[in-house]
Short mmCIF file of C-alpha atoms in Angstrom, two decimals:
data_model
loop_
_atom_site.label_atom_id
_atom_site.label_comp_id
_atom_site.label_asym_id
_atom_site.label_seq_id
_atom_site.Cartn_x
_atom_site.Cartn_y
_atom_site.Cartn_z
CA UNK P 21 145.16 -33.68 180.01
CA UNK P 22 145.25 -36.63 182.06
CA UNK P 23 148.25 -37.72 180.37
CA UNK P 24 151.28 -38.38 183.09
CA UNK P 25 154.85 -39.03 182.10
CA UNK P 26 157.96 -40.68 184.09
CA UNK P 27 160.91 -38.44 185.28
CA UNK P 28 163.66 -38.91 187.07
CA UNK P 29 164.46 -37.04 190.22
CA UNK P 30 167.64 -34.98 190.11
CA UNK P 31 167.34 -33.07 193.12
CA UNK P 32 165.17 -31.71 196.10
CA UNK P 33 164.77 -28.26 196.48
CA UNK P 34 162.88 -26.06 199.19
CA UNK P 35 159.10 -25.72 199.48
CA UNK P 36 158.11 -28.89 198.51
CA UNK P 37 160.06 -28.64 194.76
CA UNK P 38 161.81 -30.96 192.50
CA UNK P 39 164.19 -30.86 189.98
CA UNK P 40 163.42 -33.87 187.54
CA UNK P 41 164.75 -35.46 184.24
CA UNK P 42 161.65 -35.34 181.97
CA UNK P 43 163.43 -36.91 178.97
CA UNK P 44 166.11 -34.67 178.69
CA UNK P 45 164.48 -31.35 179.91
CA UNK P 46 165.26 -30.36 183.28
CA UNK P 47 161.72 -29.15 184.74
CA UNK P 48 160.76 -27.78 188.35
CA UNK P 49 157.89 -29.52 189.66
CA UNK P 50 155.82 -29.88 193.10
CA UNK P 51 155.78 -32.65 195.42
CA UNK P 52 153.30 -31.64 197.91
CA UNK P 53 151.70 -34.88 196.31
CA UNK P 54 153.64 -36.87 196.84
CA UNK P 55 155.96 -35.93 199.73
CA UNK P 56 158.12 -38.67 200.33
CA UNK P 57 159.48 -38.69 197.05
CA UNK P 58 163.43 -38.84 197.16
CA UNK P 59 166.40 -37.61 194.91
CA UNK P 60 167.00 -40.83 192.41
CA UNK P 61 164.11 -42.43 192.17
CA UNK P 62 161.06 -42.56 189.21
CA UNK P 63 158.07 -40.70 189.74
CA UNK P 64 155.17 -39.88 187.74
CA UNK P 65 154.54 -36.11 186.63
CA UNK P 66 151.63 -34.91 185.85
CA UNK P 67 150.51 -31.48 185.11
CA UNK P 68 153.98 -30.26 187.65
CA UNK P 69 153.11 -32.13 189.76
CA UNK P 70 154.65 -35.76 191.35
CA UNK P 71 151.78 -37.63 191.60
CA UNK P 72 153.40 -41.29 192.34
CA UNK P 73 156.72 -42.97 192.99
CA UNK P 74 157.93 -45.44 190.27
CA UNK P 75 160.29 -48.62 190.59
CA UNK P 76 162.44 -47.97 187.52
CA UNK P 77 161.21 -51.33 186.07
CA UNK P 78 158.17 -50.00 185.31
CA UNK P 79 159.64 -46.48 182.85
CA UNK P 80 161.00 -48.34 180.27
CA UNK P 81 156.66 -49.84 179.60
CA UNK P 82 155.37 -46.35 180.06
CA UNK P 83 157.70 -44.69 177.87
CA UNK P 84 157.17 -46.93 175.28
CA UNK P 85 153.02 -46.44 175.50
CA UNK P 86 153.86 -42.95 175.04
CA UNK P 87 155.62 -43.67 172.25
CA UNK P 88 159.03 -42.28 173.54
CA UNK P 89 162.14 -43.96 173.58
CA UNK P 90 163.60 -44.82 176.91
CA UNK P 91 165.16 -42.68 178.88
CA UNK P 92 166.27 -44.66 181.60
CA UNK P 93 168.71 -46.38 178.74
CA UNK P 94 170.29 -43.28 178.36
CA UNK P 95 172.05 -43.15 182.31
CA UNK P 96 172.71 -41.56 184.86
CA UNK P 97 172.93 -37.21 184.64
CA UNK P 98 171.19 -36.95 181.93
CA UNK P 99 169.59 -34.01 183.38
CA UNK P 100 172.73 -32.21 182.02
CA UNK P 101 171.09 -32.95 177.97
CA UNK P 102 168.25 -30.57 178.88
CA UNK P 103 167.04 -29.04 176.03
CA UNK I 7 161.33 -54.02 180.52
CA UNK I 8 159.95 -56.99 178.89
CA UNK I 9 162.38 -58.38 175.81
CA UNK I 10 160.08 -57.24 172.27
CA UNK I 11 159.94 -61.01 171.23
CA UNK I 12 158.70 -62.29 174.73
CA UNK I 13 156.15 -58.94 174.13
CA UNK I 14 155.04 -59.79 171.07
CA UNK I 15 154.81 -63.50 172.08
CA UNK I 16 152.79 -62.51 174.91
CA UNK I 17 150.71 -60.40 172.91
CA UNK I 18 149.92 -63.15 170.50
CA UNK I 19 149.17 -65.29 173.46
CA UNK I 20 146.21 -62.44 175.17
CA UNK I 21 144.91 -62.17 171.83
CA UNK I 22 144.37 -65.75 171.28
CA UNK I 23 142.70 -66.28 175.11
CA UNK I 24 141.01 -63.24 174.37
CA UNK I 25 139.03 -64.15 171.08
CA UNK I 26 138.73 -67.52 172.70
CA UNK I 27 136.86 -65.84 175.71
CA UNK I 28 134.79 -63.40 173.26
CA UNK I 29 133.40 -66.95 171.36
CA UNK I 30 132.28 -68.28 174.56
CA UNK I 31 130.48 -65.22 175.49
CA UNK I 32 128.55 -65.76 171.99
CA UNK I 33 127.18 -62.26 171.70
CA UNK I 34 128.49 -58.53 170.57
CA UNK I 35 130.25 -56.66 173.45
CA UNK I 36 131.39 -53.09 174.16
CA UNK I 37 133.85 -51.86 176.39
CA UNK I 38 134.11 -48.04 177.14
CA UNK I 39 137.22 -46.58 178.09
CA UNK I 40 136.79 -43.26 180.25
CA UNK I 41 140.43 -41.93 179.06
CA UNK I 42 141.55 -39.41 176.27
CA UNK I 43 144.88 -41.44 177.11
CA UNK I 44 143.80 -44.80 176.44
CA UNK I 45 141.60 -43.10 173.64
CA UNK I 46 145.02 -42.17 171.90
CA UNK I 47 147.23 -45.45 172.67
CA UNK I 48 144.26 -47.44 171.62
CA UNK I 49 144.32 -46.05 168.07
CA UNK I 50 148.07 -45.02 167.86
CA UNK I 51 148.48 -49.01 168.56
CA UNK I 52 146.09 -49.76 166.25
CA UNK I 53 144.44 -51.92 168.82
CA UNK I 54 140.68 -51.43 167.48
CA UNK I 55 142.05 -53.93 164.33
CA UNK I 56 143.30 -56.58 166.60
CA UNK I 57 140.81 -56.50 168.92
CA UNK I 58 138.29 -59.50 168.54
CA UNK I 59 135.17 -59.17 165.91
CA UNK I 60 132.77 -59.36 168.08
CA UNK I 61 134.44 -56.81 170.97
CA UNK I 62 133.81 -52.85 170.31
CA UNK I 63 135.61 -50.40 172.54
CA UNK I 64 133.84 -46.91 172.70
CA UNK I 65 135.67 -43.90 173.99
CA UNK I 66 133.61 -42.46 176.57
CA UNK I 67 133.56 -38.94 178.39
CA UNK I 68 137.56 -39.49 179.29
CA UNK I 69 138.55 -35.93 177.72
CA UNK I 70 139.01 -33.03 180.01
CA UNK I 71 138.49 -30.82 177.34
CA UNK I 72 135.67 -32.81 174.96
CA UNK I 73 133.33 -32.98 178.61
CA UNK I 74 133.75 -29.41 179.37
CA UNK I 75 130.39 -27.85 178.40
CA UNK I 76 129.87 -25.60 176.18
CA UNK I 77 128.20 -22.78 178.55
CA UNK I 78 131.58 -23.53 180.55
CA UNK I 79 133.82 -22.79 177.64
CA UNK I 80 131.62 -19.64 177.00
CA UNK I 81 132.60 -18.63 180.62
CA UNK I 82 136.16 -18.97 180.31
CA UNK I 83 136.41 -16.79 177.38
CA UNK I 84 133.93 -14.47 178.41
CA UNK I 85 135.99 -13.83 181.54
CA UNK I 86 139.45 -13.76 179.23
CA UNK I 87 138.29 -10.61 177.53
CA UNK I 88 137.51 -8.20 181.20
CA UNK I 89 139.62 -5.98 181.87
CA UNK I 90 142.52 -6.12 183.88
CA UNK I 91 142.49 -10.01 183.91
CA UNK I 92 145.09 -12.68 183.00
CA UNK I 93 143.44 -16.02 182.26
CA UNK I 94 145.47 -18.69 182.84
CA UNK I 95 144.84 -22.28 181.28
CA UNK I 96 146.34 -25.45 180.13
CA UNK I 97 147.02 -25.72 176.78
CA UNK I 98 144.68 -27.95 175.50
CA UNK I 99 141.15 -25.70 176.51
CA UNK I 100 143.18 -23.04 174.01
CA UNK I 101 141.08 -23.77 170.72
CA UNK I 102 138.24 -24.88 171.53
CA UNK I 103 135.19 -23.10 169.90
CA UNK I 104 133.01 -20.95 172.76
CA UNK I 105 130.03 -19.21 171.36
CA UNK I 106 132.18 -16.00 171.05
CA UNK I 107 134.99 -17.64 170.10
CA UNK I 108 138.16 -19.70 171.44
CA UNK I 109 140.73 -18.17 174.18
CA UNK I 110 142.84 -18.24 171.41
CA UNK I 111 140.90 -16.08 169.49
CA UNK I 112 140.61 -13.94 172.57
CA UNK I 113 144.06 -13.55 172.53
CA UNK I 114 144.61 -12.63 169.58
CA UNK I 115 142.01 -10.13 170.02
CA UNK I 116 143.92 -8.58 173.04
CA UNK I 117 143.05 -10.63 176.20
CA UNK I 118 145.83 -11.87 178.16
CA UNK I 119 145.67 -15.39 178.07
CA UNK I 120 148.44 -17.69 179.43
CA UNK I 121 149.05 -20.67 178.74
CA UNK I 122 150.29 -22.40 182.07
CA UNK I 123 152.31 -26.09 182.58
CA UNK I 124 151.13 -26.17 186.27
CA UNK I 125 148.57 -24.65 188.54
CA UNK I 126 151.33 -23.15 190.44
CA UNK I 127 152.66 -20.78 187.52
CA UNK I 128 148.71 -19.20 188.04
CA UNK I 129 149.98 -18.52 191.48
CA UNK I 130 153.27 -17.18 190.50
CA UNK I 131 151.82 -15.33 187.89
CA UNK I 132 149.41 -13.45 190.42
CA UNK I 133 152.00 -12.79 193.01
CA UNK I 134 154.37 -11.27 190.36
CA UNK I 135 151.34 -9.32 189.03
CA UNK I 136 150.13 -7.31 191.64
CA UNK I 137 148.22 -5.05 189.85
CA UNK I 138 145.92 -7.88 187.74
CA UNK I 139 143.40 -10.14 188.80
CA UNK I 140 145.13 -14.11 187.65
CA UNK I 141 142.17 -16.36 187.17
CA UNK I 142 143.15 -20.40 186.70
CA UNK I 143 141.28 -22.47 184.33
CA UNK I 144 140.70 -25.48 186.77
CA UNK I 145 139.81 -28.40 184.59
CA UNK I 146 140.28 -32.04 184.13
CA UNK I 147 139.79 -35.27 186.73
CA UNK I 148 140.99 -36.39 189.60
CA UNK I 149 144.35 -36.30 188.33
CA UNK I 150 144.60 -32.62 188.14
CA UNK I 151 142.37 -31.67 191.03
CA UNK I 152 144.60 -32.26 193.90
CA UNK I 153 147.04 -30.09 191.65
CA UNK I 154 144.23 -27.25 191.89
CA UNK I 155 144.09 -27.65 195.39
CA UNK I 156 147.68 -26.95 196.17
CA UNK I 157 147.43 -23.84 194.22
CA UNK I 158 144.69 -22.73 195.88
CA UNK I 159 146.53 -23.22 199.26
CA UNK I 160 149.47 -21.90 198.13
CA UNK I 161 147.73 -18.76 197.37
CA UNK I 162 145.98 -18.94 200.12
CA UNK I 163 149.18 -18.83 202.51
CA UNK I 164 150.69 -16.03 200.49
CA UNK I 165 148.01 -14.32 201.16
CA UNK I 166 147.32 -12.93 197.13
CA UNK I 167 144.16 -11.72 196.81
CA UNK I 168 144.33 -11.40 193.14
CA UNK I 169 144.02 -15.07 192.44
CA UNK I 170 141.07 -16.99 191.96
CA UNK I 171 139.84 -19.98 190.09
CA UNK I 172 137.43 -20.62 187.43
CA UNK I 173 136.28 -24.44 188.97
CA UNK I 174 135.30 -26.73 186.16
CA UNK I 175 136.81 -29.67 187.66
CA UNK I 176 134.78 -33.53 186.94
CA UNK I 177 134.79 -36.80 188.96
CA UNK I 178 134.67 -39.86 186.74
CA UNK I 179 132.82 -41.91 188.34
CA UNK I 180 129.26 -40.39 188.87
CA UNK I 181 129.57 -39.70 184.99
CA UNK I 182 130.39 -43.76 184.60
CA UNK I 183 127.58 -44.33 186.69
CA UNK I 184 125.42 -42.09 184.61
CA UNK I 185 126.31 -44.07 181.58
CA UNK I 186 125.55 -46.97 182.93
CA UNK I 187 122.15 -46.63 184.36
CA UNK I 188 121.66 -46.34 180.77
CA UNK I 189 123.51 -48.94 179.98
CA UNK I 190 122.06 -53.37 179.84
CA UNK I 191 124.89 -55.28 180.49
CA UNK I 192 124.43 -58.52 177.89
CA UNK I 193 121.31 -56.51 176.31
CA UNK I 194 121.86 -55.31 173.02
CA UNK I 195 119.72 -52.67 172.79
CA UNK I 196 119.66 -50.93 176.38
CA UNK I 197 123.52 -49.03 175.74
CA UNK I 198 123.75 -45.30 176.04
CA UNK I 199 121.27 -44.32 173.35
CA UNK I 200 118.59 -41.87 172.56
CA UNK I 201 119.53 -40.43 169.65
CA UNK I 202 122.45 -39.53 167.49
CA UNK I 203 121.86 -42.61 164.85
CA UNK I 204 125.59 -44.54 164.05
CA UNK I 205 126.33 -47.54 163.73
CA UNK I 206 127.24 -48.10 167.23
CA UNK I 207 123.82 -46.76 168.80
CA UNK I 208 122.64 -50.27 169.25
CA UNK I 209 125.68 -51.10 171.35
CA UNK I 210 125.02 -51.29 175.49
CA UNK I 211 128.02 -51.33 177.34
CA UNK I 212 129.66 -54.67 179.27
CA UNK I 213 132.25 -53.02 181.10
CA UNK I 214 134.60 -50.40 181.65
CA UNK I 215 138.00 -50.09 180.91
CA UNK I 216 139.37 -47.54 184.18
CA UNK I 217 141.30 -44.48 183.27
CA UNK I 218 145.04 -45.73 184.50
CA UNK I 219 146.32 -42.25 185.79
CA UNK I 220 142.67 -40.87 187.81
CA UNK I 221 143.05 -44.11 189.12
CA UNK I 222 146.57 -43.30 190.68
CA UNK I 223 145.12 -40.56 192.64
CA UNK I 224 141.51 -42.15 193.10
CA UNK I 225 142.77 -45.97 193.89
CA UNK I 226 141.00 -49.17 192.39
CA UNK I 227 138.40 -49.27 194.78
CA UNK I 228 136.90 -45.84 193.64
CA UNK I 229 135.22 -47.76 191.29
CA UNK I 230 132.98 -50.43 193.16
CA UNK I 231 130.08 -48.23 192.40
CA UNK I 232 129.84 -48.97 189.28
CA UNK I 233 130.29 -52.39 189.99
CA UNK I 234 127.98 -52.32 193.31
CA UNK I 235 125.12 -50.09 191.48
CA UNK I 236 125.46 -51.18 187.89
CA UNK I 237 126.86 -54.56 187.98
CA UNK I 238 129.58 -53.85 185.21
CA UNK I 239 133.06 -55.35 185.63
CA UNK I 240 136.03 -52.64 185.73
CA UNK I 241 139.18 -53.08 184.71
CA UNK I 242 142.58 -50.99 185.69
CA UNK I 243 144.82 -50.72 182.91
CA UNK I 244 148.13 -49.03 181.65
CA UNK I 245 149.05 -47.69 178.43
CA UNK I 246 151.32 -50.02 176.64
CA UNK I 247 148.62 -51.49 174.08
CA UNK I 248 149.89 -55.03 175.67
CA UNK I 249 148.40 -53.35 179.14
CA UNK I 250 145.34 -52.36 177.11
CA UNK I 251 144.76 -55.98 175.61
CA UNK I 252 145.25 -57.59 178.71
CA UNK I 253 142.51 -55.39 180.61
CA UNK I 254 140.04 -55.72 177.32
CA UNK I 255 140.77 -59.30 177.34
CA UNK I 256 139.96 -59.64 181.02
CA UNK I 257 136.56 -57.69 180.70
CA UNK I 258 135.75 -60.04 178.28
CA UNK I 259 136.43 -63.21 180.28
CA UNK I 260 134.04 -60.84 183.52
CA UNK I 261 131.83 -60.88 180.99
CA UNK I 262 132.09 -64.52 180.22
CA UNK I 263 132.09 -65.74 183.77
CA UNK I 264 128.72 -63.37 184.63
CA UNK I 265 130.96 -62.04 187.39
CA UNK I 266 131.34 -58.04 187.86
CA UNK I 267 134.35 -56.78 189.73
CA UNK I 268 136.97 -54.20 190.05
CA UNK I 269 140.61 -55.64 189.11
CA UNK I 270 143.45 -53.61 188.72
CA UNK I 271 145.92 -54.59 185.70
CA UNK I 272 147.53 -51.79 186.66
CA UNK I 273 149.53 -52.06 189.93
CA UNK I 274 152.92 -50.87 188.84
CA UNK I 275 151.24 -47.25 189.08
CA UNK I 276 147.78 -47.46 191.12
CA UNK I 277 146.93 -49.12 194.11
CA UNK I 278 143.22 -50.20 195.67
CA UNK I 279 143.66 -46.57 198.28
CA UNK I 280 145.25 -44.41 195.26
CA UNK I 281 147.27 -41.16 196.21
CA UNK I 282 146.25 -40.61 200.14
CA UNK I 283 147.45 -37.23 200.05
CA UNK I 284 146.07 -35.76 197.31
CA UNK I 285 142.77 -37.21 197.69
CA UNK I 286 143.31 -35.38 201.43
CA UNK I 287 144.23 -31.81 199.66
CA UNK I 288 141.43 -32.31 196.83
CA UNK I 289 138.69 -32.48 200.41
CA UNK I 290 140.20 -29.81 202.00
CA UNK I 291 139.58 -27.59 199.33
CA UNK I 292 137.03 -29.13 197.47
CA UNK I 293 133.71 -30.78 197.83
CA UNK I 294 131.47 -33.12 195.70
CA UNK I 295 129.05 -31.12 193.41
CA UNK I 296 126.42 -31.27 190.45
CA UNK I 297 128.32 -30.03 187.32
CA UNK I 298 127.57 -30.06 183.50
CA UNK I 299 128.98 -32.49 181.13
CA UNK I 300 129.12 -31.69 177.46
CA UNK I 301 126.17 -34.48 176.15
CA UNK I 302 125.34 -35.90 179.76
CA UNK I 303 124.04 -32.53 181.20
CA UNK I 304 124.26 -32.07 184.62
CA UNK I 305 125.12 -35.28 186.72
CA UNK I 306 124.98 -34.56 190.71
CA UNK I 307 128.32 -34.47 192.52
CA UNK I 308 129.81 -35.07 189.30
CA UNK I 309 131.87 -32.13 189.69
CA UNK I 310 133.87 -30.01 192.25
CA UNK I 311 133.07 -26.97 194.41
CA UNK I 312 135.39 -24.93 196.60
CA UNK I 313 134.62 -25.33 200.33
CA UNK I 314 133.55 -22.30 202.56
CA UNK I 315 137.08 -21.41 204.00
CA UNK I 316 138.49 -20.87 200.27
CA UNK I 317 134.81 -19.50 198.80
CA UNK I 318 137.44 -16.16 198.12
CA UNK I 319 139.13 -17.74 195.20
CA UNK I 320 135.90 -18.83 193.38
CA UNK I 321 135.82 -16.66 190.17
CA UNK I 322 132.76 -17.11 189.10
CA UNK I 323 131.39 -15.43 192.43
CA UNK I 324 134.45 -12.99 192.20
CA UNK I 325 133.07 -11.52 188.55
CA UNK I 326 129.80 -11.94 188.72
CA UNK I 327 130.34 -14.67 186.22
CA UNK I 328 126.79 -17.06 185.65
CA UNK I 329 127.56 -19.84 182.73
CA UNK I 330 124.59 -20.80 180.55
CA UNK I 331 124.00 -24.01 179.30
CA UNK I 332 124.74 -22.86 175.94
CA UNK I 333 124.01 -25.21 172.40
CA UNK I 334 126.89 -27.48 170.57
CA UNK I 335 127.83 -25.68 167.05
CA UNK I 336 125.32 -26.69 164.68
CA UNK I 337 126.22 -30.09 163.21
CA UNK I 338 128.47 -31.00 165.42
CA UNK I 339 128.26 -34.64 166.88
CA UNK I 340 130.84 -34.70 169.40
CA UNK I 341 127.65 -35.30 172.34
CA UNK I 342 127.28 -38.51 170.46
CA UNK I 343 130.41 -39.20 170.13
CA UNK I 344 131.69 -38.98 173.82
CA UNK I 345 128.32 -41.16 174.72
CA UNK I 346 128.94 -43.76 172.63
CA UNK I 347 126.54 -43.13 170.40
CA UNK I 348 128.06 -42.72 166.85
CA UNK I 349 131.42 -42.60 165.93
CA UNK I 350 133.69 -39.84 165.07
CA UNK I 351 133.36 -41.46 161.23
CA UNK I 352 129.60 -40.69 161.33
CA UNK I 353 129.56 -36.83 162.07
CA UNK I 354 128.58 -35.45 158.67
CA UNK I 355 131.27 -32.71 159.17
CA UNK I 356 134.25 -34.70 159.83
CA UNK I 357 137.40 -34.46 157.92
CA UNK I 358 135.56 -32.09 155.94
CA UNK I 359 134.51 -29.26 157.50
CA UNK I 360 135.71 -30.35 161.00
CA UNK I 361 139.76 -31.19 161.14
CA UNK I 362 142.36 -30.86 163.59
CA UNK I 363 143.45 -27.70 161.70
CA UNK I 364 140.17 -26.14 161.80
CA UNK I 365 138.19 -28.26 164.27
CA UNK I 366 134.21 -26.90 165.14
CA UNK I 367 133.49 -29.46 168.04
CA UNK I 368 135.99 -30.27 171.15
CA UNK I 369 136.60 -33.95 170.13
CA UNK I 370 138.64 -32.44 166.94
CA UNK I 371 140.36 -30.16 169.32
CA UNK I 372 141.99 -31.95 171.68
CA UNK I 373 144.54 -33.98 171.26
CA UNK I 374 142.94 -36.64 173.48
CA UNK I 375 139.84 -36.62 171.56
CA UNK I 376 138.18 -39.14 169.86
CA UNK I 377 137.88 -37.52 166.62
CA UNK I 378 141.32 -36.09 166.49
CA UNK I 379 142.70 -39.37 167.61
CA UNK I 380 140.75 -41.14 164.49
CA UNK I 381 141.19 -38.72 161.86
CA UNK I 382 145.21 -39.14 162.66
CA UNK I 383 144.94 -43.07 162.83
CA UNK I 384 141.60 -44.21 162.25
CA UNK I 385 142.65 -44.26 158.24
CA UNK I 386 140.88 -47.41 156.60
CA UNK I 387 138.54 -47.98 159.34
CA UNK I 388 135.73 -45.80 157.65
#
């Protein structure tokens, strides 16, 4: 449960909402926590909610503790490959 | 990214300055990590094996799920089954054995239980749902907490009166601090015992290992208590096993040098303040208080209550709902287990009558448990 994963931040939206890039699945999540977060950048996710800002050096290391390949190999709009 | 051979070269490297620092400190010592996380990358890494002979890392009340009591679980399901409710919860409270059964079972008895991703489909849920009352299963750390307290705003300003929230929220450091007034750093007989038997029950604990994601909302510096009160070093980690090493392998050397203090090996994510906002929203709508931990009982302002001004979503008041401290299934360990006490290997009922497929205690449930997490990789360890 305490388990938070990188995503990549496709777009802002209204109300304090995200679109990210959670390894391939587009997902909605809040930002209220986190409310200087900024379309582009890494953040952390946890539970829907952006709960820290990521440099993009660090998402390759976290990805790979979880055990996940790395997304941030895969490019830019990869939000498109939701699935 | 670090190249794999410079990885695995640097791995080799902590492993050697670790077992060098574990012969200097000439004695058994036991780290605890406080993190079904780390629990899970720890054995999934197969960390334990590499670790030094003479180190022993516990996995200590770090599961959401495994500290939940069981008069808490009872609640939940009890409250599942009213009428005219819609129980909303995280996935991983789903299975877990109440007295009367799991929410799962409830469900498939007829209760509307959801399964939610975020607090904020609880909210959504109530303000498409008019007509039922939405009660949210608020559990977990510090990490989730602040998530809690959005949703209760959020409800709050949409002014839906058919939300509330069942709070069974924990803070992680009172329940490290419980631990370790238990605990004889460099003794070998003070650790968290009392019962349970094991082979580990002779164990005290040297230090902790600090749950790398609470800490991004609670900041490094949350846990000087420990050091302050207890005088047992704390290290920040991540969850790349070479993170794990290097915060294992710098407890050791705390240990080593007689000389307890927070560090944080994890600064790519967690910094000494943490999350300033959501530590702002988690005191606006929540304030410390006692709660009950499965196998450490009730620990004060170990848990979370709602404050006055949002006293209307508490659920428990809303149905009349009082939680009794309610027995573990018989023969069930997992209280030992999450204390340190005996390992998963020792319940009588493990990977026998207890597996992930048809777990009895909470540590087999969750994915994040320790008894889950050994009987999928704790193979030849027995």
């Amino acid at each position: 449960m305490c388990l938070a994963i990188p995503a990549k931040v496709v777009r802002l939206e209204d109300e304090g909402l995200a679109v990210v890039d959670l390894h391939g699945a587009s997902l909605r999540v809040c930002t209220a926590l986190a409310p200087e977060t900024e379309a582009g950048e890494w953040v952390l996710v946890h539970a829907g909610f952006v709960i820290q800002r990521l440099a993009e050096a660090e998402v390759a290391e976290i990805w790979e503790a979880l055990g996940q390949s790395d997304p941030s190999e895969r490019g830019e709009g990869s939000a498109a490959a939701a699935n | 990214m670090l190249p794999q051979q410079f990885k695995r070269e640097h791995m080799a490297q902590v492993l050697e300055g670790w077992r060098a620092a574990a012969a200097q400190v000439a004695r058994p010592v036991a780290f605890m990590e406080v993190c079904g996380t780390h629990t899970v990358a720890a054995w999934r890494s197969g960390l334990h094996s590499l670790m030094p002979v003479t180190v022993t890392l516990l996995s200590g009340p770090g599961c959401p799920v495994c500290v939940t009591s069981q008069g808490d679980i009872d609640g939940m399901v009890e409250l599942a089954g009213r009428s005219g409710v819609t129980f909303c919860s995280y996935g991983d409270m789903l299975r877990v054995p109440g007295k009367k059964g799991s929410l799962e079972q409830a469900r498939s008895a007829g209760a509307d239980v959801r399964v939610v991703y975020s607090a904020l489909d609880a909210v959504g849920l109530a303000a498409r749902q008019p007509r039922r009352q939405v009660v949210f299963a608020a559990v977990g750390f510090e990490t989730t907490a602040p998530a809690s307290a959005v949703a209760i705003q959020e409800a709050q300003r949409q002014g839906l009166t058919n939300f509330s929230v069942l709070v069974s929220h924990k803070r992680i450091v009172p329940a490290m601090l419980a631990i370790s007034s238990g605990a004889s750093p460099g003794g070998s007989s003070g650790g968290p015992s009392g019962g349970g038997g094991g082979g580990l029950a002779q164990v005290g604990i040297d230090g902790f290992l600090c749950p790398g994601h609470v800490a991004v909302i609670v900041g490094a510096k949350a846990f000087a208590p420990v050091v302050e009160e207890c005088g047992l070093p704390c290290v920040v980690a991540g969850f790349e096993p070479l993170q794990m090493a290097q915060g294992l392998a710098r407890l050791t050397e705390l240990v080593r040098d007689k000389s307890p203090v927070v560090e944080n090996l994890y600064p790519q994510a967690v910094t000494e303040e943490g999350n300033a906002r959501a530590l702002e929203l988690m005191d606006e709508v929540f304030c410390p208080a006692p709660a009950r931990w499965r196998a450490l009982g009730a620990i004060a302002d170990s848990g979370l209550g709602l404050r006055r001004e949002y006293q209307d979503f508490d659920a428990a008041a809303r149905f009349g709902l009082h939680p009794e401290e309610a027995p573990e299934p018989v023969g069930c360990r997992c209280g030992d287990v999450i204390m340190g006490r005996c390992r998963p290997v020792d319940c009588a009922m493990f990977g026998g009558a207890c597996t992930p497929v048809h777990p009895i205690g909470p540590c087999m449930v969750s994915s994040e448990g320790s008894c889950q997490a050994w009987f999928k990789y704790g193979e030849g360890l027995h």
